[in-house]
Amino acid sequence: MIGADGQAIKDLSDILTGLPITSLYGEKLAPSEADFTNLDILLFDIPDVGSRFYTYLWTMTYVMEAATNYNKPLMILDRPNPISGNLQLAEGPMLDTTTASFLGRWPLPVRHSCTLGELALYFNTTQNINAHLEVIPCSGWNRNMFQTDWLLPFVPTSPAIKCFESMLFYPGVCLLEATNVSEGRGTAVPFGIIGAPWMDGADVAIAFNQLKQDGVKATDTSYTPMDGKYKHQLCHGIKLELSSPKDVQPVITSLLLIKLIHTMYPDHFQWRPYPTNVNPTGVLHLDRLLGIANSEALFHLSYPIFIEKVKELTQIPHWTEQINNYLIY
């Protein structure tokens, strides 16, 4: 794993074999025809964390389109969804195509509860990609399993996904990228720790725990990030303590947490751009993450109206029906 979050990756050579490594997150996002020279088949074998804006998924869709354009068969070696494939745990919002970007090209919930193989089959049909596609299922997995049930060592999927807790909280806490609150990058538990130099962790922990979110509680903490926001600065905030993975709703929980901080610290909390290789200005980052336009306005609503709007956005009753024909497990 190389490269800072959002920064372009250059083409490289494999150290052991000398084979070329073509970056699909640099000058281009899709393979070119020249990249397919002397290739008989494409194999896609990449992990996922179960969130719409974890961009390996969208790289897969660009590879699918290229495979169609250049008439190459594509085989996807499927992997389990580490935060469960239970579709009852899926959370919206469903992406509005007016906010489409590399963080979400097509309508999909934030927490989709599918494998990449299933989503490949889904998009191959619904987006009329029509790739010559074969998905090789993984064995020994059922939809109710979490990564902690696999009885296998945890392997980071990217530099900021260092543990299971990071994976599970990521679909919600990642929304803090669009704020001046640290989402825990540069710590041992990215997305499991949040804070800022101006925050009182004890106050936030008490207020958060009063929300009584299932499966998670907050404890106050202080930390100094080694990277990311407030690098080498002492931050105060909360650590999210996981008690029951199957009960956690990371998107709803994090929307409530952001609303809480927005209300408690009106003179300190700020929305901020998040520049990346695919969005150099970093503008409208929250819209792109949530998949809804004018998303910052949500947090200016009165609390009762905010709660109703969050329920409306995160409940996706038709997703199971939409994806059902493409499920493998």
CSV table of C-alpha atoms in Angstrom, one decimal:
chain,number,residue,atom,x,y,z
A,1,MET,CA,0.0,0.0,0.0
A,2,ILE,CA,1.5,3.3,-1.1
A,3,GLY,CA,0.5,6.9,-1.4
A,4,ALA,CA,-1.3,9.4,0.8
A,5,ASP,CA,-5.1,9.5,0.7
A,6,GLY,CA,-6.4,11.0,-2.5
A,7,GLN,CA,-3.0,11.6,-4.0
A,8,ALA,CA,-2.1,10.4,-7.6
A,9,ILE,CA,-0.2,7.1,-7.9
A,10,LYS,CA,2.4,6.8,-10.6
A,11,ASP,CA,3.1,3.7,-12.8
A,12,LEU,CA,5.6,1.5,-11.2
A,13,SER,CA,7.5,-1.8,-11.7
A,14,ASP,CA,7.0,-4.8,-9.5
A,15,ILE,CA,10.1,-5.3,-7.3
A,16,LEU,CA,10.1,-9.1,-7.5
A,17,THR,CA,9.2,-9.7,-11.1
A,18,GLY,CA,10.0,-6.5,-12.9
A,19,LEU,CA,6.5,-6.5,-14.4
A,20,PRO,CA,4.9,-3.2,-15.1
A,21,ILE,CA,2.3,-1.8,-12.7
A,22,THR,CA,-0.2,0.5,-14.4
A,23,SER,CA,-1.8,3.0,-12.1
A,24,LEU,CA,-5.5,3.5,-12.4
A,25,TYR,CA,-5.5,6.4,-10.0
A,26,GLY,CA,-3.1,8.9,-11.6
A,27,GLU,CA,-3.3,10.4,-15.1
A,28,LYS,CA,-6.1,8.0,-15.9
A,29,LEU,CA,-8.8,6.0,-14.2
A,30,ALA,CA,-9.4,3.3,-16.8
A,31,PRO,CA,-7.0,1.1,-18.7
A,32,SER,CA,-6.0,2.1,-22.2
A,33,GLU,CA,-6.0,-0.1,-25.3
A,34,ALA,CA,-2.2,-0.2,-25.1
A,35,ASP,CA,-2.4,-1.6,-21.5
A,36,PHE,CA,-4.2,-4.6,-22.9
A,37,THR,CA,-1.5,-5.5,-25.4
A,38,ASN,CA,-0.7,-9.2,-25.2
A,39,LEU,CA,-3.4,-9.9,-22.6
A,40,ASP,CA,-5.8,-12.7,-23.1
A,41,ILE,CA,-7.9,-12.1,-20.0
A,42,LEU,CA,-8.3,-9.7,-17.1
A,43,LEU,CA,-8.3,-10.8,-13.5
A,44,PHE,CA,-9.8,-8.5,-10.9
A,45,ASP,CA,-8.8,-9.5,-7.3
A,46,ILE,CA,-9.1,-6.5,-5.0
A,47,PRO,CA,-10.7,-6.2,-1.5
A,48,ASP,CA,-13.5,-3.9,-0.5
A,49,VAL,CA,-14.8,-2.4,2.7
A,50,GLY,CA,-18.5,-2.3,1.9
A,51,SER,CA,-18.9,1.5,1.4
A,52,ARG,CA,-20.0,3.3,-1.8
A,53,PHE,CA,-17.2,5.8,-1.6
A,54,TYR,CA,-14.4,3.3,-1.1
A,55,THR,CA,-13.2,3.8,-4.7
A,56,TYR,CA,-11.8,0.3,-5.6
A,57,LEU,CA,-15.4,-0.4,-6.6
A,58,TRP,CA,-15.5,2.4,-9.1
A,59,THR,CA,-12.1,1.4,-10.5
A,60,MET,CA,-13.7,-2.0,-11.1
A,61,THR,CA,-16.4,-0.4,-13.2
A,62,TYR,CA,-13.9,1.5,-15.3
A,63,VAL,CA,-12.1,-1.8,-15.9
A,64,MET,CA,-15.4,-3.4,-16.9
A,65,GLU,CA,-16.0,-0.7,-19.5
A,66,ALA,CA,-12.5,-1.0,-20.8
A,67,ALA,CA,-12.8,-4.8,-21.1
A,68,THR,CA,-16.0,-4.3,-23.2
A,69,ASN,CA,-14.4,-1.6,-25.4
A,70,TYR,CA,-11.3,-3.7,-26.1
A,71,ASN,CA,-13.1,-7.0,-26.3
A,72,LYS,CA,-11.3,-8.7,-23.4
A,73,PRO,CA,-13.0,-11.2,-21.0
A,74,LEU,CA,-13.0,-10.2,-17.4
A,75,MET,CA,-12.9,-12.6,-14.4
A,76,ILE,CA,-13.6,-11.2,-11.0
A,77,LEU,CA,-12.3,-13.2,-8.0
A,78,ASP,CA,-14.9,-12.3,-5.5
A,79,ARG,CA,-14.2,-11.5,-1.8
A,80,PRO,CA,-16.5,-11.3,1.2
A,81,ASN,CA,-18.0,-8.0,2.3
A,82,PRO,CA,-16.1,-7.5,5.7
A,83,ILE,CA,-18.9,-5.4,7.3
A,84,SER,CA,-21.6,-8.0,6.4
A,85,GLY,CA,-23.8,-8.8,3.5
A,86,ASN,CA,-27.0,-8.6,5.5
A,87,LEU,CA,-29.1,-6.3,3.3
A,88,GLN,CA,-31.2,-5.3,6.3
A,89,LEU,CA,-28.1,-3.4,7.5
A,90,ALA,CA,-27.7,-1.4,4.2
A,91,GLU,CA,-27.9,2.3,4.7
A,92,GLY,CA,-28.5,5.2,2.3
A,93,PRO,CA,-28.6,7.8,1.1
A,94,MET,CA,-29.0,6.4,-2.4
A,95,LEU,CA,-26.7,8.4,-4.7
A,96,ASP,CA,-28.4,11.1,-6.7
A,97,THR,CA,-26.7,11.2,-10.1
A,98,THR,CA,-26.4,15.0,-9.9
A,99,THR,CA,-23.6,14.3,-7.4
A,100,ALA,CA,-21.9,11.6,-9.4
A,101,SER,CA,-18.1,11.5,-9.1
A,102,PHE,CA,-15.3,9.0,-8.6
A,103,LEU,CA,-16.8,8.5,-5.1
A,104,GLY,CA,-19.9,7.2,-6.7
A,105,ARG,CA,-20.7,7.0,-10.4
A,106,TRP,CA,-24.2,5.5,-10.2
A,107,PRO,CA,-27.1,5.1,-7.7
A,108,LEU,CA,-26.0,2.9,-4.8
A,109,PRO,CA,-26.5,3.1,-1.0
A,110,VAL,CA,-23.6,4.3,1.1
A,111,ARG,CA,-23.5,0.9,2.9
A,112,HIS,CA,-24.5,-1.5,0.2
A,113,SER,CA,-24.1,-4.9,1.9
A,114,CYS,CA,-22.9,-6.6,-1.3
A,115,THR,CA,-19.7,-8.0,-2.6
A,116,LEU,CA,-17.8,-6.5,-5.6
A,117,GLY,CA,-18.7,-9.5,-7.7
A,118,GLU,CA,-22.4,-8.9,-7.0
A,119,LEU,CA,-22.1,-5.2,-7.8
A,120,ALA,CA,-20.2,-6.1,-11.0
A,121,LEU,CA,-23.1,-8.3,-12.2
A,122,TYR,CA,-25.6,-5.6,-11.2
A,123,PHE,CA,-23.8,-2.7,-13.0
A,124,ASN,CA,-23.0,-4.9,-16.0
A,125,THR,CA,-26.7,-5.1,-16.6
A,126,THR,CA,-28.2,-1.9,-15.2
A,127,GLN,CA,-25.5,0.4,-16.8
A,128,ASN,CA,-25.5,-1.6,-20.0
A,129,ILE,CA,-21.8,-2.3,-19.8
A,130,ASN,CA,-22.2,-5.8,-21.3
A,131,ALA,CA,-18.7,-7.0,-20.4
A,132,HIS,CA,-17.8,-10.6,-21.0
A,133,LEU,CA,-17.9,-11.2,-17.3
A,134,GLU,CA,-17.4,-14.1,-15.0
A,135,VAL,CA,-17.5,-13.9,-11.2
A,136,ILE,CA,-15.7,-16.6,-9.2
A,137,PRO,CA,-17.5,-16.8,-5.8
A,138,CYS,CA,-15.7,-17.0,-2.6
A,139,SER,CA,-16.4,-20.0,-0.4
A,140,GLY,CA,-17.2,-20.4,3.3
A,141,TRP,CA,-19.0,-17.0,3.6
A,142,ASN,CA,-22.6,-16.2,4.4
A,143,ARG,CA,-24.2,-12.8,4.4
A,144,ASN,CA,-24.4,-12.4,8.1
A,145,MET,CA,-20.7,-12.8,8.7
A,146,PHE,CA,-18.4,-9.9,9.6
A,147,GLN,CA,-14.6,-9.9,9.1
A,148,THR,CA,-14.2,-10.9,12.8
A,149,ASP,CA,-16.1,-14.1,12.0
A,150,TRP,CA,-13.8,-15.3,9.3
A,151,LEU,CA,-11.1,-16.5,11.8
A,152,LEU,CA,-8.4,-15.0,9.6
A,153,PRO,CA,-5.9,-12.3,10.4
A,154,PHE,CA,-6.9,-8.8,9.5
A,155,VAL,CA,-5.1,-7.4,6.5
A,156,PRO,CA,-5.3,-3.7,5.9
A,157,THR,CA,-7.0,-2.8,2.6
A,158,SER,CA,-5.5,0.6,2.4
A,159,PRO,CA,-3.2,2.8,4.6
A,160,ALA,CA,-6.1,4.3,6.6
A,161,ILE,CA,-8.0,1.0,7.1
A,162,LYS,CA,-5.9,-0.5,9.9
A,163,CYS,CA,-8.4,-2.6,11.7
A,164,PHE,CA,-12.0,-4.0,11.6
A,165,GLU,CA,-13.3,-1.0,13.6
A,166,SER,CA,-12.0,1.3,10.9
A,167,MET,CA,-13.9,-0.7,8.3
A,168,LEU,CA,-17.2,-0.7,10.2
A,169,PHE,CA,-17.2,3.0,11.1
A,170,TYR,CA,-15.8,4.1,7.7
A,171,PRO,CA,-19.2,4.5,5.9
A,172,GLY,CA,-20.2,7.2,8.4
A,173,VAL,CA,-17.2,8.7,10.0
A,174,CYS,CA,-15.5,9.3,6.6
A,175,LEU,CA,-18.1,12.1,6.2
A,176,LEU,CA,-15.9,14.1,8.6
A,177,GLU,CA,-13.4,14.5,5.7
A,178,ALA,CA,-15.6,17.4,4.6
A,179,THR,CA,-15.1,19.2,8.0
A,180,ASN,CA,-12.4,20.6,10.1
A,181,VAL,CA,-12.8,17.7,12.6
A,182,SER,CA,-10.2,15.0,12.5
A,183,GLU,CA,-11.5,11.6,11.4
A,184,GLY,CA,-8.6,9.8,13.1
A,185,ARG,CA,-6.2,9.5,10.2
A,186,GLY,CA,-2.7,9.2,11.5
A,187,THR,CA,-3.8,7.2,14.5
A,188,ALA,CA,-4.0,3.5,15.3
A,189,VAL,CA,-7.8,3.5,14.7
A,190,PRO,CA,-8.7,5.8,11.8
A,191,PHE,CA,-12.5,6.5,11.7
A,192,GLY,CA,-12.7,5.1,15.2
A,193,ILE,CA,-11.3,8.2,16.8
A,194,ILE,CA,-12.5,11.8,16.1
A,195,GLY,CA,-11.5,15.1,17.6
A,196,ALA,CA,-10.0,18.6,17.2
A,197,PRO,CA,-7.8,20.9,19.3
A,198,TRP,CA,-10.8,23.0,20.2
A,199,MET,CA,-13.1,20.1,21.3
A,200,ASP,CA,-13.9,18.9,24.8
A,201,GLY,CA,-13.9,15.1,24.5
A,202,ALA,CA,-15.7,14.5,27.8
A,203,ASP,CA,-18.6,16.8,26.8
A,204,VAL,CA,-19.0,15.2,23.4
A,205,ALA,CA,-18.8,11.7,24.8
A,206,ILE,CA,-21.6,12.5,27.3
A,207,ALA,CA,-23.8,14.1,24.6
A,208,PHE,CA,-23.1,11.3,22.1
A,209,ASN,CA,-24.0,8.5,24.6
A,210,GLN,CA,-27.2,10.2,25.4
A,211,LEU,CA,-28.2,9.5,21.8
A,212,LYS,CA,-28.2,5.8,22.7
A,213,GLN,CA,-26.9,4.5,19.4
A,214,ASP,CA,-27.0,0.7,19.2
A,215,GLY,CA,-23.7,-1.2,19.3
A,216,VAL,CA,-21.4,1.7,20.1
A,217,LYS,CA,-20.5,4.0,22.9
A,218,ALA,CA,-18.1,6.9,23.1
A,219,THR,CA,-15.3,7.5,25.6
A,220,ASP,CA,-13.3,10.7,25.8
A,221,THR,CA,-9.7,10.6,24.5
A,222,SER,CA,-6.8,12.8,23.6
A,223,TYR,CA,-4.4,12.0,20.7
A,224,THR,CA,-1.8,13.5,18.4
A,225,PRO,CA,-2.3,12.5,14.8
A,226,MET,CA,0.9,11.5,12.9
A,227,ASP,CA,-0.8,12.4,9.6
A,228,GLY,CA,-3.8,14.1,8.2
A,229,LYS,CA,-5.7,17.0,9.9
A,230,TYR,CA,-3.9,18.5,12.9
A,231,LYS,CA,-0.7,16.6,12.2
A,232,HIS,CA,1.5,16.7,15.3
A,233,GLN,CA,-1.2,18.7,17.2
A,234,LEU,CA,-2.9,17.6,20.4
A,235,CYS,CA,-6.5,16.8,19.7
A,236,HIS,CA,-9.3,16.1,22.2
A,237,GLY,CA,-12.3,14.1,21.2
A,238,ILE,CA,-13.9,10.7,21.5
A,239,LYS,CA,-13.1,7.0,20.7
A,240,LEU,CA,-16.0,5.0,19.4
A,241,GLU,CA,-16.1,1.7,21.4
A,242,LEU,CA,-17.7,-1.1,19.5
A,243,SER,CA,-19.8,-3.6,21.4
A,244,SER,CA,-22.0,-5.2,18.8
A,245,PRO,CA,-21.1,-5.0,15.1
A,246,LYS,CA,-24.5,-6.3,14.0
A,247,ASP,CA,-26.3,-3.5,15.7
A,248,VAL,CA,-24.1,-0.5,14.5
A,249,GLN,CA,-25.6,1.8,11.9
A,250,PRO,CA,-22.5,3.8,10.9
A,251,VAL,CA,-24.1,6.3,8.6
A,252,ILE,CA,-27.0,7.3,10.9
A,253,THR,CA,-24.7,7.3,13.9
A,254,SER,CA,-22.2,9.6,12.2
A,255,LEU,CA,-24.8,12.0,10.8
A,256,LEU,CA,-26.1,12.4,14.4
A,257,LEU,CA,-22.5,12.9,15.6
A,258,ILE,CA,-21.8,15.6,13.1
A,259,LYS,CA,-25.1,17.4,13.9
A,260,LEU,CA,-24.0,17.2,17.6
A,261,ILE,CA,-20.6,18.8,17.0
A,262,HIS,CA,-22.1,21.3,14.6
A,263,THR,CA,-24.5,22.4,17.4
A,264,MET,CA,-22.1,22.3,20.3
A,265,TYR,CA,-19.3,24.2,18.6
A,266,PRO,CA,-20.9,26.7,16.2
A,267,ASP,CA,-17.8,29.0,16.5
A,268,HIS,CA,-15.3,26.3,15.7
A,269,PHE,CA,-16.9,23.7,13.4
A,270,GLN,CA,-16.4,24.4,9.7
A,271,TRP,CA,-17.1,22.7,6.4
A,272,ARG,CA,-13.9,22.4,4.3
A,273,PRO,CA,-12.8,21.2,0.9
A,274,TYR,CA,-11.0,17.9,0.5
A,275,PRO,CA,-8.7,18.1,-2.5
A,276,THR,CA,-7.8,14.8,-4.2
A,277,ASN,CA,-6.4,13.6,-7.5
A,278,VAL,CA,-9.9,13.4,-9.0
A,279,ASN,CA,-11.3,16.5,-7.3
A,280,PRO,CA,-8.3,19.0,-7.1
A,281,THR,CA,-10.4,21.8,-5.6
A,282,GLY,CA,-12.0,19.5,-3.1
A,283,VAL,CA,-15.3,21.4,-3.3
A,284,LEU,CA,-18.7,19.8,-2.6
A,285,HIS,CA,-16.9,16.9,-0.9
A,286,LEU,CA,-19.8,16.2,1.4
A,287,ASP,CA,-22.3,16.1,-1.5
A,288,ARG,CA,-20.1,13.6,-3.2
A,289,LEU,CA,-19.7,11.4,-0.2
A,290,LEU,CA,-23.4,11.4,0.9
A,291,GLY,CA,-24.6,11.4,-2.7
A,292,ILE,CA,-27.1,14.2,-2.2
A,293,ALA,CA,-27.0,17.8,-3.4
A,294,ASN,CA,-26.8,20.7,-0.9
A,295,SER,CA,-26.0,18.3,1.9
A,296,GLU,CA,-24.6,20.9,4.3
A,297,ALA,CA,-28.0,22.4,4.6
A,298,LEU,CA,-29.2,19.2,6.3
A,299,PHE,CA,-27.3,20.2,9.4
A,300,HIS,CA,-29.0,23.6,9.7
A,301,LEU,CA,-32.4,22.0,10.2
A,302,SER,CA,-34.0,21.9,13.6
A,303,TYR,CA,-33.3,18.7,15.5
A,304,PRO,CA,-36.7,17.1,15.1
A,305,ILE,CA,-36.8,17.8,11.3
A,306,PHE,CA,-33.2,16.7,11.0
A,307,ILE,CA,-34.0,13.3,12.6
A,308,GLU,CA,-36.9,12.8,10.2
A,309,LYS,CA,-34.8,13.7,7.2
A,310,VAL,CA,-32.0,11.4,8.3
A,311,LYS,CA,-34.5,8.5,8.6
A,312,GLU,CA,-35.9,9.3,5.2
A,313,LEU,CA,-32.4,9.4,3.5
A,314,THR,CA,-30.9,6.3,5.2
A,315,GLN,CA,-33.9,4.0,4.8
A,316,ILE,CA,-33.7,2.3,1.4
A,317,PRO,CA,-36.6,-0.2,1.3
A,318,HIS,CA,-36.3,-0.9,-2.5
A,319,TRP,CA,-32.6,-1.8,-2.5
A,320,THR,CA,-33.1,-5.5,-1.6
A,321,GLU,CA,-35.5,-5.8,-4.5
A,322,GLN,CA,-33.2,-4.0,-6.9
A,323,ILE,CA,-30.2,-6.1,-6.2
A,324,ASN,CA,-31.9,-9.4,-5.6
A,325,ASN,CA,-31.4,-10.9,-9.1
A,326,TYR,CA,-27.6,-10.3,-8.8
A,327,LEU,CA,-26.9,-11.8,-5.4
A,328,ILE,CA,-24.5,-14.8,-5.4
A,329,TYR,CA,-24.7,-15.7,-1.7
